[in-house]
Amino acid sequence: MLVSASLRSSILLFLVISANGAFAEENEEYLRFPENFLLGAATAAYQIEGAWNVSDKAESTWDRFCHLKDGRVVNNDTGDVAADSYHKYKEDVALLKQLGFDSYRFSVSWVRILPTGFSNKVSHEGVKYYNDLIDELLANGIEPLITIYHWDHPQVLEDAGGWLNSEMVDWFGDYARVVYREFGSKVKRFIPINEPSGFCKLSYSSGLHAPGKKLHGFGEYLCVHNMLKAHARAYRIYQKEFKLEQNGEVGFQVNLFGFLPKTPGDNTSVDTAYTFNVGWTLNPIYGKEGDYPNVMKSTVAAKSKQQGYERSRLPEFDPHWIEYINFKSMSLFKCGNLTVKMGASDFLGLNHYTTRLVEPGENKLVPSHENDEGLIYSSDPSWKTAASTWLKVVPEGFRSVLRELSSKYGNPPIYVVENGFSDFGTVNDTDRIDYYRAYLREMLLAIHVDGINIRGYYLWSLLDNFEWERGYSERFGIILVDFNDPKRQRTLKQSARWWQDLLADRKLKLSYVPSQINSEIFTSD
């Protein structure tokens, strides 16, 4: 049978759409998680541990920030007790086991392990706490993933300049070495630093997070610059000193919005958004030549000159640091019978929650990273909003982010290490279930249809927790914590039951009938 060229084109287009659209999404096999895929839950030390002054733990930046009680945190809440996971860790591990999670991502507190901030004194009690937690996880068949730094560094180091001081590179390296030495025989996957760019913008530019510095246009760039070096230092220390014996992995983590054009076809604005928000931290590690993206360097330099500065507000890497940080320009060396890679990342950790519309425009905060971008961000009014006003439900943005990372950076192994939805606290949290179902669907299509190398997924969060400057006003947990109860009672939410079913089947169910559940208060023996 003869087929016209136009008809052939139409058939091919139909097949492409079918493979990536509705027909593909109806394939039952695309709803299954791959074999050996990790499904876990995530938390962070300051947000759940409490016990802020137990044993010889020292003051962190978040301790200082919250104890000022000057209205910067909603209701002047603090993490002094939080979910009290320091004392209730066995109960929390039992919950992970009951629900069926494969892995648990948690962070260790710098000042709980190194009370002086430096490696001259290692806290026996601090190390024992985390070893006890790790042992409890392993005894229950749950794989630990450690974040070495999740935003709570020693106040004494902040008094010395914190992440604006280049000495933090060595101080952090010393801290990472202690973490590897104490826990690396049992933990096989580490993330040195949680969300470098997000942290730096919130902590050294807008001042919304501890230590509360408002140095926009300078602070965020210098902070990221030092964090990239610190990450590379922590990675190299593991490779040289621990890899042969421990044979674990150390990955870099990025926080990333999805970006969609406000005006259809405006790919330039989308590309600029990804350059300034992804390329900023990933290009130095995964980019072909390393270093910051050229367009970012030239844009910030031009704006800095226009604003009357003598030099660019974006720091420069010298050739040594470009080589030291970069993944593609890696070298290899022999360590016994093991060939060790000297790049700066074994896997890519991704935090993703939501998506923004983007268009050209000038942010009025001058100077700032936002103004340097030359973009305006907004949301579609039709997008559903979580309790956190910045969090819009746009599941298709998740798949677009995964495609962007894969295509730009050589399809590296990816672990989604944070993804979740906030509400104001309810046991019957069907909105959270809707969010997870939609976002997991997009991730599974990215795996099965797009061929993206995703190895695991961690929801945020296991427990309701101290949500930084929002205090306890917004809740991300699948387990409700009663912060008015001195015992910090845990109650399984409907989303926890939903996850329990998913983990048992290892398959996503696209439909379910929401129903009221009887609250189950969890108590440990």
Coordinates of C-alpha atoms in Angstrom, one line a residue:
M1 CA 0.0 0.0 0.0
L2 CA 1.3 3.4 -1.0
V3 CA 1.4 6.0 1.8
S4 CA 1.8 9.7 1.1
A5 CA 4.6 11.6 2.7
S6 CA 2.1 13.8 4.7
L7 CA 0.4 10.7 6.0
R8 CA 3.7 9.1 7.0
S9 CA 4.5 12.2 8.9
S10 CA 1.2 12.2 10.6
I11 CA 1.6 8.5 11.6
L12 CA 5.1 9.2 13.0
L13 CA 3.9 12.2 15.0
F14 CA 1.0 10.0 16.3
L15 CA 3.5 7.3 17.4
V16 CA 5.7 9.9 19.2
I17 CA 2.8 11.4 21.0
S18 CA 1.5 7.9 21.9
A19 CA 4.9 6.9 23.3
N20 CA 5.2 10.0 25.5
G21 CA 1.5 10.8 26.2
A22 CA -1.7 9.2 27.1
F23 CA -1.2 5.8 25.6
A24 CA 2.2 5.4 27.3
E25 CA 0.7 6.5 30.6
E26 CA -1.9 3.7 30.5
N27 CA 0.8 1.1 30.2
E28 CA 0.7 -0.8 33.5
E29 CA 4.4 -1.6 33.4
Y30 CA 5.2 2.1 33.5
L31 CA 3.5 2.4 36.9
R32 CA 6.0 -0.1 38.5
F33 CA 9.1 1.0 40.2
P34 CA 12.3 -0.5 38.8
E35 CA 14.0 -3.4 40.5
N36 CA 16.4 -2.2 43.3
F37 CA 14.8 1.3 43.2
L38 CA 15.1 2.9 46.6
L39 CA 12.0 4.4 48.1
G40 CA 12.6 6.4 51.3
A41 CA 11.7 9.3 53.5
A42 CA 13.7 12.3 54.5
T43 CA 14.3 14.6 57.5
A44 CA 16.9 17.1 58.7
A45 CA 18.5 17.4 62.1
Y46 CA 17.4 20.8 63.3
Q47 CA 13.9 20.3 62.0
I48 CA 13.2 17.1 64.0
E49 CA 15.8 16.3 66.7
G50 CA 15.2 18.8 69.4
A51 CA 17.6 18.2 72.4
W52 CA 19.2 21.5 71.5
N53 CA 21.3 21.7 74.6
V54 CA 21.7 18.1 75.5
S55 CA 25.1 16.8 76.6
D56 CA 27.9 18.9 75.1
K57 CA 26.1 20.1 72.0
A58 CA 27.0 23.7 71.2
E59 CA 25.0 26.6 69.7
S60 CA 24.1 26.4 66.0
T61 CA 23.2 29.3 63.8
W62 CA 19.5 28.2 63.9
D63 CA 19.7 28.1 67.7
R64 CA 20.8 31.7 67.7
F65 CA 18.4 32.8 65.0
C66 CA 15.3 31.3 66.8
H67 CA 16.3 32.3 70.3
L68 CA 16.3 36.0 69.3
K69 CA 12.5 35.6 69.1
D70 CA 12.2 38.8 67.1
G71 CA 9.3 37.7 64.9
R72 CA 11.4 36.3 62.0
V73 CA 10.0 32.9 62.7
V74 CA 6.2 32.5 62.8
N75 CA 4.9 32.5 66.4
N76 CA 8.6 32.8 67.5
D77 CA 8.7 29.0 67.2
T78 CA 12.1 27.2 67.8
G79 CA 13.5 23.8 67.2
D80 CA 14.5 23.4 70.8
V81 CA 12.3 20.3 71.1
A82 CA 10.9 20.0 67.6
A83 CA 9.6 16.4 67.0
D84 CA 12.0 15.2 69.8
S85 CA 13.4 12.6 67.5
Y86 CA 16.7 12.7 69.5
H87 CA 14.8 10.8 72.2
K88 CA 12.3 9.1 70.0
Y89 CA 14.5 7.8 67.2
K90 CA 13.6 4.1 67.9
E91 CA 9.9 5.0 67.5
D92 CA 10.6 6.8 64.2
V93 CA 12.6 3.9 62.9
A94 CA 9.8 1.6 63.8
L95 CA 7.4 3.8 61.8
L96 CA 9.7 3.6 58.8
K97 CA 9.8 -0.2 59.2
Q98 CA 6.0 -0.4 59.7
L99 CA 5.3 1.6 56.5
G100 CA 7.9 -0.4 54.5
F101 CA 10.4 2.2 53.5
D102 CA 13.8 1.0 52.0
S103 CA 15.9 4.0 53.1
Y104 CA 16.0 7.0 55.4
R105 CA 17.7 10.2 54.6
F106 CA 18.7 12.2 57.7
S107 CA 21.3 14.9 58.4
V108 CA 23.8 15.0 61.2
S109 CA 24.3 18.1 63.3
W110 CA 27.7 19.7 63.0
V111 CA 27.6 21.1 66.6
R112 CA 26.3 17.8 68.1
I113 CA 29.4 16.1 66.7
L114 CA 32.0 18.9 66.9
P115 CA 31.0 21.2 69.9
T116 CA 33.7 23.7 69.2
G117 CA 33.0 23.7 65.5
F118 CA 36.4 22.3 64.8
S119 CA 37.7 18.8 64.7
N120 CA 39.9 19.2 67.8
K121 CA 37.0 17.9 70.0
V122 CA 34.7 15.1 68.9
S123 CA 31.7 14.5 71.1
H124 CA 31.4 10.9 72.2
E125 CA 27.7 11.4 73.0
G126 CA 27.0 13.0 69.7
V127 CA 28.7 10.3 67.7
K128 CA 27.0 7.6 69.8
Y129 CA 23.5 9.1 69.1
Y130 CA 24.0 8.8 65.3
N131 CA 25.6 5.4 65.6
D132 CA 22.6 4.2 67.6
L133 CA 20.3 5.6 64.9
I134 CA 22.2 4.0 62.1
D135 CA 22.4 0.6 63.9
E136 CA 18.6 0.8 64.5
L137 CA 18.0 1.5 60.8
L138 CA 20.2 -1.4 59.7
A139 CA 18.7 -3.8 62.2
N140 CA 15.4 -3.1 60.6
G141 CA 16.6 -3.4 57.0
I142 CA 16.6 0.3 56.3
E143 CA 19.4 1.9 54.3
P144 CA 20.8 5.2 55.8
L145 CA 21.6 8.1 53.6
I146 CA 23.4 10.9 55.4
T147 CA 23.4 14.6 54.6
I148 CA 26.4 16.0 56.3
Y149 CA 25.2 19.6 56.3
H150 CA 21.6 20.6 56.3
W151 CA 21.8 24.3 57.1
D152 CA 22.8 24.3 60.8
H153 CA 26.5 25.2 61.2
P154 CA 28.2 26.2 64.4
Q155 CA 27.5 29.8 65.5
V156 CA 31.2 30.2 66.4
L157 CA 32.1 29.7 62.8
E158 CA 29.4 32.1 61.7
D159 CA 31.0 34.6 64.0
A160 CA 34.1 34.1 62.0
G161 CA 32.2 34.9 58.7
G162 CA 30.5 31.6 58.1
W163 CA 30.1 30.7 54.4
L164 CA 31.4 34.1 53.4
N165 CA 34.8 33.0 54.8
S166 CA 36.9 30.8 52.5
E167 CA 38.3 29.1 55.5
M168 CA 34.9 27.3 55.8
V169 CA 36.2 25.1 52.9
D170 CA 38.8 23.5 55.2
W171 CA 36.6 23.6 58.3
F172 CA 33.9 21.7 56.5
G173 CA 36.4 19.3 55.1
D174 CA 37.6 18.5 58.6
Y175 CA 34.0 18.0 59.7
A176 CA 33.2 15.7 56.8
R177 CA 36.3 13.6 57.5
V178 CA 35.0 13.0 61.1
V179 CA 31.6 11.9 59.7
Y180 CA 33.2 9.5 57.2
R181 CA 35.5 8.1 59.9
E182 CA 32.7 7.6 62.5
F183 CA 29.9 6.4 60.2
G184 CA 31.3 5.4 56.9
S185 CA 31.8 1.7 57.7
K186 CA 28.0 1.4 58.0
V187 CA 26.7 4.2 55.6
K188 CA 27.4 3.9 51.9
R189 CA 25.9 7.1 50.6
F190 CA 26.6 10.7 51.6
I191 CA 25.4 14.1 50.5
P192 CA 27.8 16.8 51.8
I193 CA 25.7 19.9 51.5
N194 CA 21.9 20.3 51.1
E195 CA 20.8 22.8 48.5
P196 CA 23.8 25.2 48.2
S197 CA 22.1 27.9 46.1
G198 CA 18.8 27.7 48.0
F199 CA 20.6 28.0 51.3
C200 CA 22.8 30.8 50.2
K201 CA 20.0 32.9 48.8
L202 CA 17.8 32.5 51.9
S203 CA 20.7 32.9 54.4
Y204 CA 23.1 35.4 53.0
S205 CA 20.9 37.4 50.5
S206 CA 17.3 37.7 51.7
G207 CA 18.1 37.0 55.3
L208 CA 14.9 34.9 55.8
H209 CA 17.0 32.0 57.2
A210 CA 19.8 31.8 59.7
P211 CA 22.2 33.5 60.0
G212 CA 19.8 36.2 58.6
K213 CA 22.4 38.1 56.5
K214 CA 21.0 40.5 53.9
L215 CA 23.9 40.9 51.5
H216 CA 22.0 40.5 48.2
G217 CA 24.1 40.6 45.1
F218 CA 27.2 39.6 46.9
G219 CA 26.4 37.2 49.7
E220 CA 24.6 34.5 47.7
Y221 CA 27.5 34.4 45.1
L222 CA 30.3 34.2 47.7
C223 CA 28.4 31.6 49.7
V224 CA 27.8 29.3 46.7
H225 CA 31.4 29.8 45.6
N226 CA 32.7 28.5 49.0
M227 CA 30.1 25.8 49.2
L228 CA 31.2 24.4 45.8
K229 CA 34.7 24.3 47.0
A230 CA 33.7 22.7 50.3
H231 CA 31.7 20.0 48.5
A232 CA 34.6 19.2 46.3
R233 CA 36.9 19.1 49.3
A234 CA 34.6 16.7 51.1
Y235 CA 34.4 14.5 48.0
R236 CA 38.2 14.4 47.5
I237 CA 38.7 13.5 51.2
Y238 CA 36.4 10.5 50.8
Q239 CA 38.1 9.4 47.6
K240 CA 41.6 9.6 49.0
E241 CA 41.1 8.5 52.6
F242 CA 38.0 6.3 52.8
K243 CA 36.9 5.0 49.4
L244 CA 39.2 1.9 49.3
E245 CA 38.0 0.6 52.7
Q246 CA 34.4 1.8 52.7
N247 CA 33.5 1.8 49.0
G248 CA 30.6 4.2 49.3
E249 CA 29.3 7.1 47.2
V250 CA 29.3 10.9 47.7
G251 CA 26.9 13.0 45.6
F252 CA 26.1 16.6 44.9
Q253 CA 22.7 18.0 45.6
V254 CA 20.7 20.6 43.7
N255 CA 17.3 22.3 44.5
L256 CA 15.4 23.0 41.4
F257 CA 12.1 24.6 40.3
G258 CA 10.7 23.7 37.0
F259 CA 10.4 26.6 34.5
L260 CA 7.7 27.0 31.9
P261 CA 7.4 30.0 29.5
K262 CA 4.7 32.5 30.4
T263 CA 4.5 33.4 26.7
P264 CA 4.4 30.2 24.6
G265 CA 7.6 29.7 22.6
D266 CA 9.7 31.9 24.9
N267 CA 12.5 29.3 25.2
T268 CA 15.1 32.0 25.8
S269 CA 13.6 32.9 29.2
V270 CA 13.4 29.2 30.2
D271 CA 17.0 28.6 29.2
T272 CA 18.1 31.7 31.1
A273 CA 16.3 30.5 34.2
Y274 CA 17.9 27.1 34.1
T275 CA 21.3 28.7 33.5
F276 CA 21.1 30.9 36.5
N277 CA 19.5 28.4 38.8
V278 CA 20.9 25.1 37.7
G279 CA 24.0 25.9 35.7
W280 CA 25.2 28.1 38.6
T281 CA 25.9 25.0 40.7
L282 CA 25.9 22.1 38.3
N283 CA 28.0 23.5 35.5
P284 CA 31.2 23.7 37.7
I285 CA 30.7 20.0 38.5
Y286 CA 29.1 18.4 35.5
G287 CA 29.7 20.9 32.7
K288 CA 32.0 20.0 29.9
E289 CA 34.5 22.7 30.8
G290 CA 33.6 23.2 34.4
D291 CA 33.3 26.8 35.9
Y292 CA 30.2 28.9 36.0
P293 CA 28.2 29.2 32.7
N294 CA 29.7 31.7 30.3
V295 CA 26.5 33.6 29.9
M296 CA 26.2 34.0 33.7
K297 CA 29.7 35.2 34.0
S298 CA 29.3 37.8 31.3
T299 CA 25.9 39.0 32.5
V300 CA 26.9 39.5 36.1
A301 CA 30.1 41.2 35.0
A302 CA 28.2 43.6 32.7
K303 CA 25.6 44.4 35.4
S304 CA 28.3 44.9 38.0
K305 CA 30.1 47.4 35.8
Q306 CA 26.9 49.2 35.0
Q307 CA 26.2 49.4 38.7
G308 CA 29.6 51.0 39.3
Y309 CA 31.5 48.1 40.8
E310 CA 35.2 47.7 40.1
R311 CA 34.8 44.0 39.3
S312 CA 32.2 41.3 38.9
R313 CA 30.1 40.4 41.9
L314 CA 30.4 36.8 40.8
P315 CA 33.7 35.4 42.1
E316 CA 36.1 33.7 39.8
F317 CA 37.5 30.2 40.0
D318 CA 41.2 29.9 39.3
P319 CA 42.2 27.0 37.0
H320 CA 43.1 24.8 40.0
W321 CA 39.6 25.0 41.5
I322 CA 37.9 24.5 38.1
E323 CA 39.9 21.2 37.7
Y324 CA 39.4 20.2 41.4
I325 CA 35.6 20.6 41.2
N326 CA 34.8 19.4 37.7
F327 CA 33.4 16.0 37.0
K328 CA 34.2 15.7 33.3
S329 CA 37.8 16.8 33.7
M330 CA 38.4 14.1 36.3
S331 CA 41.5 12.1 36.7
L332 CA 42.0 8.6 38.0
F333 CA 44.5 7.1 40.5
K334 CA 45.2 3.7 41.8
C335 CA 44.5 2.9 45.4
G336 CA 45.5 -0.7 45.9
N337 CA 43.5 -2.8 43.5
L338 CA 40.9 -0.1 43.2
T339 CA 40.8 2.6 40.5
V340 CA 39.5 5.7 42.2
K341 CA 37.7 8.5 40.3
M342 CA 38.8 12.0 41.1
G343 CA 35.6 13.8 40.0
A344 CA 33.4 15.7 42.4
S345 CA 30.2 13.6 42.4
D346 CA 29.1 10.0 42.2
F347 CA 25.4 10.8 41.9
L348 CA 23.1 13.8 41.6
G349 CA 20.6 14.5 44.4
L350 CA 17.6 16.4 43.4
N351 CA 15.1 18.4 45.6
H352 CA 12.1 19.4 43.6
Y353 CA 8.7 20.7 44.7
T354 CA 7.1 23.0 42.2
T355 CA 7.3 25.0 38.9
R356 CA 7.2 28.7 37.9
L357 CA 6.2 30.6 34.9
V358 CA 9.1 32.8 33.5
E359 CA 9.2 35.9 31.4
P360 CA 11.7 38.7 30.7
G361 CA 11.7 41.5 33.3
E362 CA 13.7 43.4 35.8
N363 CA 13.6 42.5 39.5
K364 CA 13.8 45.8 41.5
L365 CA 16.2 44.4 44.1
V366 CA 19.5 45.8 42.9
P367 CA 22.0 44.2 43.0
S368 CA 20.8 40.6 43.4
H369 CA 20.9 37.3 41.7
E370 CA 17.2 37.8 40.8
N371 CA 18.0 41.1 39.1
D372 CA 21.0 39.6 37.3
E373 CA 18.8 37.0 35.7
G374 CA 16.6 39.6 34.1
L375 CA 13.5 37.5 34.6
I376 CA 10.2 37.7 36.4
Y377 CA 8.6 34.6 37.9
S378 CA 4.9 34.0 38.4
S379 CA 2.4 31.2 38.7
D380 CA -0.7 30.2 36.8
P381 CA -3.8 31.1 38.8
S382 CA -5.3 27.8 38.0
W383 CA -2.5 25.9 39.8
K384 CA -3.4 24.4 43.1
T385 CA -1.6 26.0 46.1
A386 CA -0.3 24.2 49.1
A387 CA -0.1 25.7 52.6
S388 CA 3.3 27.1 51.5
T389 CA 2.3 29.9 49.2
W390 CA 5.4 29.2 47.0
L391 CA 4.4 25.6 46.4
K392 CA 2.1 25.1 43.4
V393 CA 1.0 21.7 42.2
V394 CA 2.5 21.3 38.7
P395 CA 3.4 17.7 38.2
E396 CA 4.4 18.0 34.5
G397 CA 7.1 20.4 35.6
F398 CA 8.8 17.6 37.5
R399 CA 9.3 15.5 34.3
S400 CA 10.6 18.6 32.5
V401 CA 13.2 19.1 35.2
L402 CA 14.3 15.5 35.0
R403 CA 14.7 15.8 31.2
E404 CA 16.6 19.0 31.6
L405 CA 19.1 17.5 34.0
S406 CA 19.5 14.3 31.9
S407 CA 20.0 16.1 28.6
K408 CA 22.3 18.8 29.9
Y409 CA 24.5 16.8 32.2
G410 CA 24.9 13.4 30.5
N411 CA 22.1 11.4 32.2
P412 CA 23.9 11.0 35.6
P413 CA 22.5 8.7 38.3
I414 CA 19.8 10.7 40.0
Y415 CA 18.2 10.3 43.5
V416 CA 15.2 12.5 44.1
V417 CA 15.9 13.2 47.8
E418 CA 13.1 15.7 48.5
N419 CA 9.6 16.0 47.1
G420 CA 6.5 16.8 49.1
F421 CA 3.4 18.9 49.8
S422 CA 2.5 21.1 52.8
D423 CA -0.9 21.7 54.5
F424 CA -1.9 23.2 57.8
G425 CA -2.1 19.9 59.7
T426 CA -4.7 17.2 59.1
V427 CA -4.9 13.4 59.4
N428 CA -7.1 13.1 56.3
D429 CA -4.5 14.6 53.9
T430 CA -6.0 13.7 50.6
D431 CA -4.4 16.7 48.9
R432 CA -1.0 15.3 49.8
I433 CA -1.9 11.9 48.3
D434 CA -3.0 13.6 45.1
Y435 CA 0.3 15.4 44.9
Y436 CA 2.4 12.3 45.5
R437 CA 0.4 10.3 43.0
A438 CA 0.7 12.9 40.3
Y439 CA 4.4 13.6 40.8
L440 CA 5.4 10.0 41.1
R441 CA 3.6 9.3 37.8
E442 CA 5.7 11.9 36.0
M443 CA 8.8 10.4 37.5
L444 CA 8.0 6.9 36.4
L445 CA 7.3 8.1 32.9
A446 CA 10.7 9.9 33.0
I447 CA 12.2 6.5 33.9
H448 CA 10.3 4.2 31.6
V449 CA 9.6 6.4 28.6
D450 CA 12.4 9.0 28.6
G451 CA 15.1 6.6 29.9
I452 CA 16.3 8.9 32.7
N453 CA 18.7 7.3 35.1
I454 CA 16.7 7.7 38.4
R455 CA 17.8 5.4 41.2
G456 CA 15.7 6.4 44.1
Y457 CA 13.0 8.7 45.6
Y458 CA 12.7 10.2 49.1
L459 CA 9.5 12.0 50.2
W460 CA 9.7 15.1 52.3
S461 CA 8.9 14.5 55.0
L462 CA 8.5 11.5 57.3
L463 CA 7.4 13.7 60.2
D464 CA 5.8 17.1 60.7
N465 CA 8.7 19.3 61.7
F466 CA 10.1 22.7 62.3
E467 CA 9.7 24.3 58.9
W468 CA 12.4 27.0 59.2
E469 CA 11.0 30.5 59.2
R470 CA 7.4 29.1 59.0
G471 CA 7.9 27.4 62.3
Y472 CA 5.1 24.8 62.9
S473 CA 2.5 26.6 60.9
E474 CA 3.1 24.5 57.8
R475 CA 3.2 20.7 57.8
F476 CA 5.0 18.4 55.3
G477 CA 4.9 15.1 57.2
I478 CA 3.0 11.9 56.4
I479 CA 3.0 11.4 60.1
L480 CA 1.4 14.1 62.3
V481 CA 3.3 15.3 65.4
D482 CA 1.4 16.9 68.2
F483 CA 3.7 19.8 69.1
N484 CA 1.4 20.7 72.0
D485 CA 2.0 17.3 73.6
P486 CA 5.2 17.1 75.7
K487 CA 5.5 13.5 74.5
R488 CA 5.2 14.6 70.8
Q489 CA 2.7 12.0 70.0
R490 CA 2.9 10.6 66.4
T491 CA -0.3 9.8 64.4
L492 CA -0.3 8.2 61.0
K493 CA -2.0 10.3 58.4
Q494 CA -4.0 8.9 55.4
S495 CA -0.9 9.6 53.3
A496 CA 1.1 7.3 55.4
R497 CA -1.4 4.5 54.8
W498 CA -1.3 5.3 51.1
W499 CA 2.5 5.0 51.1
Q500 CA 2.3 1.8 53.0
D501 CA 0.1 0.3 50.3
L502 CA 2.4 1.6 47.5
L503 CA 5.5 0.3 49.2
A504 CA 3.9 -3.2 49.6
D505 CA 3.0 -3.4 45.9
R506 CA 6.0 -1.4 44.5
K507 CA 3.5 0.0 42.0
L508 CA 1.7 3.3 41.6
K509 CA -2.1 3.2 41.6
L510 CA -3.6 6.0 39.6
S511 CA -7.0 5.9 41.1
Y512 CA -8.2 5.5 44.7
V513 CA -11.3 6.3 46.7
P514 CA -10.5 8.9 49.4
S515 CA -12.0 8.0 52.7
Q516 CA -11.9 9.1 56.2
I517 CA -9.5 6.9 58.2
N518 CA -9.4 6.2 61.9
S519 CA -6.4 8.0 63.3
E520 CA -3.8 5.6 64.5
I521 CA -1.7 6.9 67.3
F522 CA 1.7 5.2 67.2
T523 CA 3.4 4.3 70.5
S524 CA 6.6 2.4 70.8
D525 CA 7.0 -0.5 73.3

